[in-house]
Amino acid sequence: MAYKLHPELRGRFEWHADTTDAHLNGTRLKARTSLKAVPTSVLRKYETACSPQKRERYDLEIEGNHSYLANHVVVHNSPETTPGGRALKFYSSIRLDIRRIETLKEGVEAYGNRVRVKVVKNKVAPPFKQAEFDIIYGSGISWEGTVLDSGLERKVVTKSGSYFSLGDERLGQGRQNATAFLREHPDVTQQILAKIQADAGPDQVVSARLLPTAIEVPAEEKAAEEEAPADAESNGAPARAAGARAR
């Protein structure tokens, strides 16, 4: 294992098995003498205290394989890393494992990816749930595609061969044409969402787009504020008249 250490650290950290214990005999003694030293990073090597918040690690990949140089030690591991720079894994409350399972193409031109997301860590809800959706280049997650998937799962949308249908209405042939139809006809998308919401029950909100939009909510609040002063003035007039009569 010494060859995996950085040249300046080789031979500096020696360890020898202790064979003086009285309870060692036979197999135990043989096992103890066969133990070998395993190189580890030594925090005393650094001048300052090495707390988790200040610990820095830079990995350099060795071209052509999955070997990395981490803290002067060559390690063999997966090239997958958690994004976030120097963030430690146990600091995060939620960790998502995102993998591409399909490349979406139109002819020979790729326009997006089909991805599977698995919740590998969750401190605020049950983990290990999975979801699949499309990520389109230049626009992000395909919302119409998720509506189509939910409709198929709830049997609101039916698929016959390569054709997608909502009742007797054809949405299109192929997934790309069906999502394009939903994008061009938001009223049909709302019908699918309403049926999914009715099947899910009142205690579960399927989509925030079924709720009042950001433009509608301030309009409703403004109308309520305009009505409130009028009611106050109408209620205040009889009170002033009663006070005048009392005087």
PDB file of C-alpha atoms in Angstrom:
ATOM      1  CA  MET A   1       0.000   0.000   0.000  1.00  0.00           C
ATOM      2  CA  ALA A   2       2.977   2.319   0.404  1.00  0.00           C
ATOM      3  CA  TYR A   3       3.162   2.914  -3.354  1.00  0.00           C
ATOM      4  CA  LYS A   4      -0.236   4.604  -3.187  1.00  0.00           C
ATOM      5  CA  LEU A   5       1.072   7.285  -0.859  1.00  0.00           C
ATOM      6  CA  HIS A   6       2.490  10.537  -2.072  1.00  0.00           C
ATOM      7  CA  PRO A   7       6.298  10.173  -2.384  1.00  0.00           C
ATOM      8  CA  GLU A   8       6.953  12.691   0.396  1.00  0.00           C
ATOM      9  CA  LEU A   9       4.813  10.678   2.833  1.00  0.00           C
ATOM     10  CA  ARG A  10       6.192   7.191   2.159  1.00  0.00           C
ATOM     11  CA  GLY A  11       7.927   5.548   5.130  1.00  0.00           C
ATOM     12  CA  ARG A  12       6.984   8.269   7.605  1.00  0.00           C
ATOM     13  CA  PHE A  13       4.071   6.518   9.285  1.00  0.00           C
ATOM     14  CA  GLU A  14       5.194   3.113  10.515  1.00  0.00           C
ATOM     15  CA  TRP A  15       3.026   0.730  12.520  1.00  0.00           C
ATOM     16  CA  HIS A  16       3.966  -2.623  14.040  1.00  0.00           C
ATOM     17  CA  ALA A  17       1.581  -5.183  15.486  1.00  0.00           C
ATOM     18  CA  ASP A  18       1.725  -5.686  19.271  1.00  0.00           C
ATOM     19  CA  THR A  19       2.298  -9.379  20.084  1.00  0.00           C
ATOM     20  CA  THR A  20       2.945  -9.030  23.839  1.00  0.00           C
ATOM     21  CA  ASP A  21      -0.662  -9.544  24.973  1.00  0.00           C
ATOM     22  CA  ALA A  22      -0.968 -12.561  27.276  1.00  0.00           C
ATOM     23  CA  HIS A  23      -4.248 -13.776  25.749  1.00  0.00           C
ATOM     24  CA  LEU A  24      -2.709 -14.212  22.282  1.00  0.00           C
ATOM     25  CA  ASN A  25      -2.165 -17.859  21.387  1.00  0.00           C
ATOM     26  CA  GLY A  26      -2.054 -19.949  18.270  1.00  0.00           C
ATOM     27  CA  THR A  27      -4.441 -18.591  15.650  1.00  0.00           C
ATOM     28  CA  ARG A  28      -4.833 -15.214  17.370  1.00  0.00           C
ATOM     29  CA  LEU A  29      -1.083 -14.660  17.454  1.00  0.00           C
ATOM     30  CA  LYS A  30      -0.747 -15.652  13.813  1.00  0.00           C
ATOM     31  CA  ALA A  31      -3.567 -13.297  12.822  1.00  0.00           C
ATOM     32  CA  ARG A  32      -2.017 -10.445  14.811  1.00  0.00           C
ATOM     33  CA  THR A  33       1.377 -10.859  13.150  1.00  0.00           C
ATOM     34  CA  SER A  34      -0.214 -10.915   9.690  1.00  0.00           C
ATOM     35  CA  LEU A  35      -1.810  -7.490  10.150  1.00  0.00           C
ATOM     36  CA  LYS A  36      -0.467  -4.834   7.824  1.00  0.00           C
ATOM     37  CA  ALA A  37      -0.423  -1.075   8.084  1.00  0.00           C
ATOM     38  CA  VAL A  38      -2.991   0.820   6.032  1.00  0.00           C
ATOM     39  CA  PRO A  39      -2.045   4.405   5.090  1.00  0.00           C
ATOM     40  CA  THR A  40      -4.464   7.118   6.179  1.00  0.00           C
ATOM     41  CA  SER A  41      -4.351  10.885   6.086  1.00  0.00           C
ATOM     42  CA  VAL A  42      -2.783  12.280   9.260  1.00  0.00           C
ATOM     43  CA  LEU A  43      -4.332  15.523  10.519  1.00  0.00           C
ATOM     44  CA  ARG A  44      -1.148  16.450  12.428  1.00  0.00           C
ATOM     45  CA  LYS A  45       0.476  17.008   9.056  1.00  0.00           C
ATOM     46  CA  TYR A  46      -1.434  20.293   8.799  1.00  0.00           C
ATOM     47  CA  GLU A  47      -0.471  23.268  10.920  1.00  0.00           C
ATOM     48  CA  THR A  48      -4.037  24.434  11.701  1.00  0.00           C
ATOM     49  CA  ALA A  49      -6.907  22.554  13.304  1.00  0.00           C
ATOM     50  CA  CYS A  50      -8.786  20.577  10.653  1.00  0.00           C
ATOM     51  CA  SER A  51     -12.490  20.865  11.451  1.00  0.00           C
ATOM     52  CA  PRO A  52     -15.124  19.485   9.023  1.00  0.00           C
ATOM     53  CA  GLN A  53     -16.100  23.025   8.026  1.00  0.00           C
ATOM     54  CA  LYS A  54     -12.511  23.938   7.041  1.00  0.00           C
ATOM     55  CA  ARG A  55     -11.445  20.626   5.568  1.00  0.00           C
ATOM     56  CA  GLU A  56     -10.603  20.887   1.873  1.00  0.00           C
ATOM     57  CA  ARG A  57     -10.175  18.056  -0.577  1.00  0.00           C
ATOM     58  CA  TYR A  58      -9.201  18.247  -4.208  1.00  0.00           C
ATOM     59  CA  ASP A  59      -9.573  15.113  -6.333  1.00  0.00           C
ATOM     60  CA  LEU A  60      -7.498  14.690  -9.495  1.00  0.00           C
ATOM     61  CA  GLU A  61      -8.688  11.968 -11.858  1.00  0.00           C
ATOM     62  CA  ILE A  62      -6.116   9.693 -13.423  1.00  0.00           C
ATOM     63  CA  GLU A  63      -6.938   9.590 -17.125  1.00  0.00           C
ATOM     64  CA  GLY A  64      -8.426   6.360 -18.414  1.00  0.00           C
ATOM     65  CA  ASN A  65      -9.682   4.803 -15.151  1.00  0.00           C
ATOM     66  CA  HIS A  66     -11.553   5.561 -11.937  1.00  0.00           C
ATOM     67  CA  SER A  67      -8.487   6.224  -9.814  1.00  0.00           C
ATOM     68  CA  TYR A  68      -8.283   9.502  -7.933  1.00  0.00           C
ATOM     69  CA  LEU A  69      -5.639  11.326  -5.936  1.00  0.00           C
ATOM     70  CA  ALA A  70      -7.362  12.441  -2.729  1.00  0.00           C
ATOM     71  CA  ASN A  71      -5.369  13.904   0.171  1.00  0.00           C
ATOM     72  CA  HIS A  72      -2.123  12.559  -1.350  1.00  0.00           C
ATOM     73  CA  VAL A  73      -3.600   9.029  -1.480  1.00  0.00           C
ATOM     74  CA  VAL A  74      -4.597   7.167  -4.651  1.00  0.00           C
ATOM     75  CA  VAL A  75      -8.100   5.761  -4.209  1.00  0.00           C
ATOM     76  CA  HIS A  76     -10.229   3.685  -6.551  1.00  0.00           C
ATOM     77  CA  ASN A  77     -13.859   4.718  -6.463  1.00  0.00           C
ATOM     78  CA  SER A  78     -16.784   5.873  -8.577  1.00  0.00           C
ATOM     79  CA  PRO A  79     -16.453   9.176 -10.428  1.00  0.00           C
ATOM     80  CA  GLU A  80     -19.906  10.213  -9.190  1.00  0.00           C
ATOM     81  CA  THR A  81     -19.756  13.109  -6.735  1.00  0.00           C
ATOM     82  CA  THR A  82     -22.257  15.263  -4.897  1.00  0.00           C
ATOM     83  CA  PRO A  83     -22.375  18.785  -6.381  1.00  0.00           C
ATOM     84  CA  GLY A  84     -21.843  21.715  -4.076  1.00  0.00           C
ATOM     85  CA  GLY A  85     -18.088  22.186  -4.067  1.00  0.00           C
ATOM     86  CA  ARG A  86     -16.638  21.403  -0.618  1.00  0.00           C
ATOM     87  CA  ALA A  87     -19.979  20.538   1.028  1.00  0.00           C
ATOM     88  CA  LEU A  88     -19.974  17.369   3.137  1.00  0.00           C
ATOM     89  CA  LYS A  89     -22.603  14.720   2.453  1.00  0.00           C
ATOM     90  CA  PHE A  90     -23.906  14.526   6.010  1.00  0.00           C
ATOM     91  CA  TYR A  91     -24.545  18.289   6.085  1.00  0.00           C
ATOM     92  CA  SER A  92     -27.395  18.148   3.548  1.00  0.00           C
ATOM     93  CA  SER A  93     -30.970  17.300   4.523  1.00  0.00           C
ATOM     94  CA  ILE A  94     -31.942  15.937   1.104  1.00  0.00           C
ATOM     95  CA  ARG A  95     -29.754  14.225  -1.496  1.00  0.00           C
ATOM     96  CA  LEU A  96     -31.010  13.259  -4.953  1.00  0.00           C
ATOM     97  CA  ASP A  97     -29.408  10.717  -7.270  1.00  0.00           C
ATOM     98  CA  ILE A  98     -30.084  11.823 -10.873  1.00  0.00           C
ATOM     99  CA  ARG A  99     -29.338   9.450 -13.745  1.00  0.00           C
ATOM    100  CA  ARG A 100     -29.986   9.745 -17.457  1.00  0.00           C
ATOM    101  CA  ILE A 101     -31.918   6.713 -18.689  1.00  0.00           C
ATOM    102  CA  GLU A 102     -32.686   7.849 -22.234  1.00  0.00           C
ATOM    103  CA  THR A 103     -31.669  10.511 -24.737  1.00  0.00           C
ATOM    104  CA  LEU A 104     -34.660  12.194 -26.375  1.00  0.00           C
ATOM    105  CA  LYS A 105     -34.096  12.614 -30.101  1.00  0.00           C
ATOM    106  CA  GLU A 106     -35.931  14.079 -33.050  1.00  0.00           C
ATOM    107  CA  GLY A 107     -34.421  12.176 -35.940  1.00  0.00           C
ATOM    108  CA  VAL A 108     -30.707  12.232 -35.176  1.00  0.00           C
ATOM    109  CA  GLU A 109     -30.833  15.508 -33.217  1.00  0.00           C
ATOM    110  CA  ALA A 110     -30.972  15.213 -29.397  1.00  0.00           C
ATOM    111  CA  TYR A 111     -33.302  17.710 -27.738  1.00  0.00           C
ATOM    112  CA  GLY A 112     -33.405  16.447 -24.143  1.00  0.00           C
ATOM    113  CA  ASN A 113     -32.910  13.640 -21.625  1.00  0.00           C
ATOM    114  CA  ARG A 114     -35.213  11.262 -19.823  1.00  0.00           C
ATOM    115  CA  VAL A 115     -33.938  11.072 -16.237  1.00  0.00           C
ATOM    116  CA  ARG A 116     -34.693   9.005 -13.150  1.00  0.00           C
ATOM    117  CA  VAL A 117     -34.379  10.759  -9.787  1.00  0.00           C
ATOM    118  CA  LYS A 118     -34.060   8.766  -6.556  1.00  0.00           C
ATOM    119  CA  VAL A 119     -34.142  10.333  -3.099  1.00  0.00           C
ATOM    120  CA  VAL A 120     -31.131   8.654  -1.483  1.00  0.00           C
ATOM    121  CA  LYS A 121     -31.318  10.751   1.704  1.00  0.00           C
ATOM    122  CA  ASN A 122     -34.177  12.698   3.257  1.00  0.00           C
ATOM    123  CA  LYS A 123     -34.360  13.994   6.832  1.00  0.00           C
ATOM    124  CA  VAL A 124     -37.771  15.663   6.426  1.00  0.00           C
ATOM    125  CA  ALA A 125     -39.807  12.965   4.619  1.00  0.00           C
ATOM    126  CA  PRO A 126     -39.621   9.251   3.737  1.00  0.00           C
ATOM    127  CA  PRO A 127     -36.600   8.608   1.452  1.00  0.00           C
ATOM    128  CA  PHE A 128     -35.955   6.197  -1.437  1.00  0.00           C
ATOM    129  CA  LYS A 129     -38.816   7.434  -3.615  1.00  0.00           C
ATOM    130  CA  GLN A 130     -38.296   7.648  -7.376  1.00  0.00           C
ATOM    131  CA  ALA A 131     -39.584   9.826 -10.192  1.00  0.00           C
ATOM    132  CA  GLU A 132     -39.004   9.980 -13.934  1.00  0.00           C
ATOM    133  CA  PHE A 133     -39.384  13.053 -16.129  1.00  0.00           C
ATOM    134  CA  ASP A 134     -37.993  14.784 -19.206  1.00  0.00           C
ATOM    135  CA  ILE A 135     -35.424  17.573 -19.145  1.00  0.00           C
ATOM    136  CA  ILE A 136     -35.545  19.590 -22.365  1.00  0.00           C
ATOM    137  CA  TYR A 137     -32.484  21.540 -23.476  1.00  0.00           C
ATOM    138  CA  GLY A 138     -33.065  25.268 -23.109  1.00  0.00           C
ATOM    139  CA  SER A 139     -36.349  25.012 -21.176  1.00  0.00           C
ATOM    140  CA  GLY A 140     -35.758  22.631 -18.247  1.00  0.00           C
ATOM    141  CA  ILE A 141     -38.212  20.056 -16.887  1.00  0.00           C
ATOM    142  CA  SER A 142     -41.097  19.336 -19.271  1.00  0.00           C
ATOM    143  CA  TRP A 143     -44.205  20.131 -17.220  1.00  0.00           C
ATOM    144  CA  GLU A 144     -46.569  18.883 -19.932  1.00  0.00           C
ATOM    145  CA  GLY A 145     -44.618  15.617 -20.009  1.00  0.00           C
ATOM    146  CA  THR A 146     -45.153  15.112 -16.264  1.00  0.00           C
ATOM    147  CA  VAL A 147     -48.892  15.782 -16.729  1.00  0.00           C
ATOM    148  CA  LEU A 148     -48.971  13.156 -19.492  1.00  0.00           C
ATOM    149  CA  ASP A 149     -47.141  10.619 -17.291  1.00  0.00           C
ATOM    150  CA  SER A 150     -49.479  11.266 -14.350  1.00  0.00           C
ATOM    151  CA  GLY A 151     -52.497  10.914 -16.638  1.00  0.00           C
ATOM    152  CA  LEU A 152     -51.238   7.554 -17.888  1.00  0.00           C
ATOM    153  CA  GLU A 153     -50.538   6.379 -14.337  1.00  0.00           C
ATOM    154  CA  ARG A 154     -54.033   7.383 -13.150  1.00  0.00           C
ATOM    155  CA  LYS A 155     -55.626   6.002 -16.357  1.00  0.00           C
ATOM    156  CA  VAL A 156     -57.004   9.426 -17.233  1.00  0.00           C
ATOM    157  CA  VAL A 157     -55.000   9.353 -20.476  1.00  0.00           C
ATOM    158  CA  THR A 158     -54.988   6.166 -22.542  1.00  0.00           C
ATOM    159  CA  LYS A 159     -52.326   4.913 -24.928  1.00  0.00           C
ATOM    160  CA  SER A 160     -53.095   2.692 -27.905  1.00  0.00           C
ATOM    161  CA  GLY A 161     -49.964   1.790 -29.812  1.00  0.00           C
ATOM    162  CA  SER A 162     -48.145   5.107 -30.195  1.00  0.00           C
ATOM    163  CA  TYR A 163     -51.313   7.251 -29.922  1.00  0.00           C
ATOM    164  CA  PHE A 164     -52.279   9.132 -26.749  1.00  0.00           C
ATOM    165  CA  SER A 165     -55.947   9.942 -26.124  1.00  0.00           C
ATOM    166  CA  LEU A 166     -58.082  11.779 -23.571  1.00  0.00           C
ATOM    167  CA  GLY A 167     -61.445  10.065 -23.827  1.00  0.00           C
ATOM    168  CA  ASP A 168     -62.419  10.305 -27.512  1.00  0.00           C
ATOM    169  CA  GLU A 169     -59.957  13.135 -28.215  1.00  0.00           C
ATOM    170  CA  ARG A 170     -56.613  12.265 -29.775  1.00  0.00           C
ATOM    171  CA  LEU A 171     -53.646  14.072 -28.215  1.00  0.00           C
ATOM    172  CA  GLY A 172     -51.136  12.964 -30.826  1.00  0.00           C
ATOM    173  CA  GLN A 173     -48.954  10.172 -32.112  1.00  0.00           C
ATOM    174  CA  GLY A 174     -45.826   9.748 -30.052  1.00  0.00           C
ATOM    175  CA  ARG A 175     -44.842  11.356 -26.792  1.00  0.00           C
ATOM    176  CA  GLN A 176     -43.305  14.450 -28.353  1.00  0.00           C
ATOM    177  CA  ASN A 177     -46.454  15.277 -30.370  1.00  0.00           C
ATOM    178  CA  ALA A 178     -48.697  14.627 -27.351  1.00  0.00           C
ATOM    179  CA  THR A 179     -46.708  16.986 -25.109  1.00  0.00           C
ATOM    180  CA  ALA A 180     -46.673  19.603 -27.889  1.00  0.00           C
ATOM    181  CA  PHE A 181     -50.485  19.316 -28.112  1.00  0.00           C
ATOM    182  CA  LEU A 182     -50.834  19.852 -24.355  1.00  0.00           C
ATOM    183  CA  ARG A 183     -48.502  22.854 -24.558  1.00  0.00           C
ATOM    184  CA  GLU A 184     -50.646  24.418 -27.301  1.00  0.00           C
ATOM    185  CA  HIS A 185     -53.971  23.567 -25.601  1.00  0.00           C
ATOM    186  CA  PRO A 186     -53.726  24.495 -21.894  1.00  0.00           C
ATOM    187  CA  ASP A 187     -57.461  23.906 -21.432  1.00  0.00           C
ATOM    188  CA  VAL A 188     -56.964  20.190 -22.207  1.00  0.00           C
ATOM    189  CA  THR A 189     -54.049  20.111 -19.760  1.00  0.00           C
ATOM    190  CA  GLN A 190     -56.287  21.603 -17.064  1.00  0.00           C
ATOM    191  CA  GLN A 191     -58.925  18.927 -17.767  1.00  0.00           C
ATOM    192  CA  ILE A 192     -56.344  16.188 -17.194  1.00  0.00           C
ATOM    193  CA  LEU A 193     -55.117  17.859 -13.989  1.00  0.00           C
ATOM    194  CA  ALA A 194     -58.677  18.291 -12.694  1.00  0.00           C
ATOM    195  CA  LYS A 195     -59.436  14.592 -13.226  1.00  0.00           C
ATOM    196  CA  ILE A 196     -56.168  13.580 -11.560  1.00  0.00           C
ATOM    197  CA  GLN A 197     -56.960  15.884  -8.609  1.00  0.00           C
ATOM    198  CA  ALA A 198     -60.459  14.402  -8.274  1.00  0.00           C
ATOM    199  CA  ASP A 199     -58.959  10.909  -8.194  1.00  0.00           C
ATOM    200  CA  ALA A 200     -56.270  11.913  -5.660  1.00  0.00           C
ATOM    201  CA  GLY A 201     -58.698  13.399  -3.117  1.00  0.00           C
ATOM    202  CA  PRO A 202     -59.038  16.809  -1.439  1.00  0.00           C
ATOM    203  CA  ASP A 203     -56.151  16.300   1.017  1.00  0.00           C
ATOM    204  CA  GLN A 204     -53.530  16.034  -1.749  1.00  0.00           C
ATOM    205  CA  VAL A 205     -52.646  18.848  -4.156  1.00  0.00           C
ATOM    206  CA  VAL A 206     -51.499  17.302  -7.430  1.00  0.00           C
ATOM    207  CA  SER A 207     -50.314  20.547  -9.031  1.00  0.00           C
ATOM    208  CA  ALA A 208     -49.986  24.137  -7.859  1.00  0.00           C
ATOM    209  CA  ARG A 209     -51.253  25.202 -11.284  1.00  0.00           C
ATOM    210  CA  LEU A 210     -54.746  24.124 -10.220  1.00  0.00           C
ATOM    211  CA  LEU A 211     -54.607  26.818  -7.512  1.00  0.00           C
ATOM    212  CA  PRO A 212     -55.112  30.576  -8.201  1.00  0.00           C
ATOM    213  CA  THR A 213     -52.183  31.976 -10.155  1.00  0.00           C
ATOM    214  CA  ALA A 214     -49.794  34.645  -8.877  1.00  0.00           C
ATOM    215  CA  ILE A 215     -51.727  37.270 -10.883  1.00  0.00           C
ATOM    216  CA  GLU A 216     -55.168  36.188  -9.668  1.00  0.00           C
ATOM    217  CA  VAL A 217     -54.268  36.148  -5.962  1.00  0.00           C
ATOM    218  CA  PRO A 218     -53.255  39.856  -5.685  1.00  0.00           C
ATOM    219  CA  ALA A 219     -56.362  40.795  -7.700  1.00  0.00           C
ATOM    220  CA  GLU A 220     -58.581  38.962  -5.199  1.00  0.00           C
ATOM    221  CA  GLU A 221     -56.772  40.575  -2.249  1.00  0.00           C
ATOM    222  CA  LYS A 222     -57.133  44.033  -3.825  1.00  0.00           C
ATOM    223  CA  ALA A 223     -60.863  43.509  -4.335  1.00  0.00           C
ATOM    224  CA  ALA A 224     -61.212  42.434  -0.690  1.00  0.00           C
ATOM    225  CA  GLU A 225     -59.319  45.542   0.488  1.00  0.00           C
ATOM    226  CA  GLU A 226     -61.561  47.821  -1.592  1.00  0.00           C
ATOM    227  CA  GLU A 227     -64.689  46.272  -0.089  1.00  0.00           C
ATOM    228  CA  ALA A 228     -63.411  46.521   3.507  1.00  0.00           C
ATOM    229  CA  PRO A 229     -63.263  50.399   3.763  1.00  0.00           C
ATOM    230  CA  ALA A 230     -66.734  50.679   2.240  1.00  0.00           C
ATOM    231  CA  ASP A 231     -68.143  48.399   4.936  1.00  0.00           C
ATOM    232  CA  ALA A 232     -66.335  50.362   7.646  1.00  0.00           C
ATOM    233  CA  GLU A 233     -67.778  53.664   6.404  1.00  0.00           C
ATOM    234  CA  SER A 234     -71.305  52.264   6.228  1.00  0.00           C
ATOM    235  CA  ASN A 235     -70.974  50.868   9.753  1.00  0.00           C
ATOM    236  CA  GLY A 236     -69.516  54.125  11.068  1.00  0.00           C
ATOM    237  CA  ALA A 237     -72.363  56.401   9.868  1.00  0.00           C
ATOM    238  CA  PRO A 238     -75.056  54.986  12.218  1.00  0.00           C
ATOM    239  CA  ALA A 239     -72.579  55.128  15.100  1.00  0.00           C
ATOM    240  CA  ARG A 240     -71.918  58.852  14.525  1.00  0.00           C
ATOM    241  CA  ALA A 241     -75.667  59.523  14.289  1.00  0.00           C
ATOM    242  CA  ALA A 242     -76.310  57.697  17.560  1.00  0.00           C
ATOM    243  CA  GLY A 243     -73.565  59.725  19.249  1.00  0.00           C
ATOM    244  CA  ALA A 244     -75.106  62.990  18.060  1.00  0.00           C
ATOM    245  CA  ARG A 245     -78.508  62.025  19.461  1.00  0.00           C
ATOM    246  CA  ALA A 246     -76.931  61.108  22.800  1.00  0.00           C
ATOM    247  CA  ARG A 247     -75.380  64.594  23.083  1.00  0.00           C
TER     248      ARG A 247
END
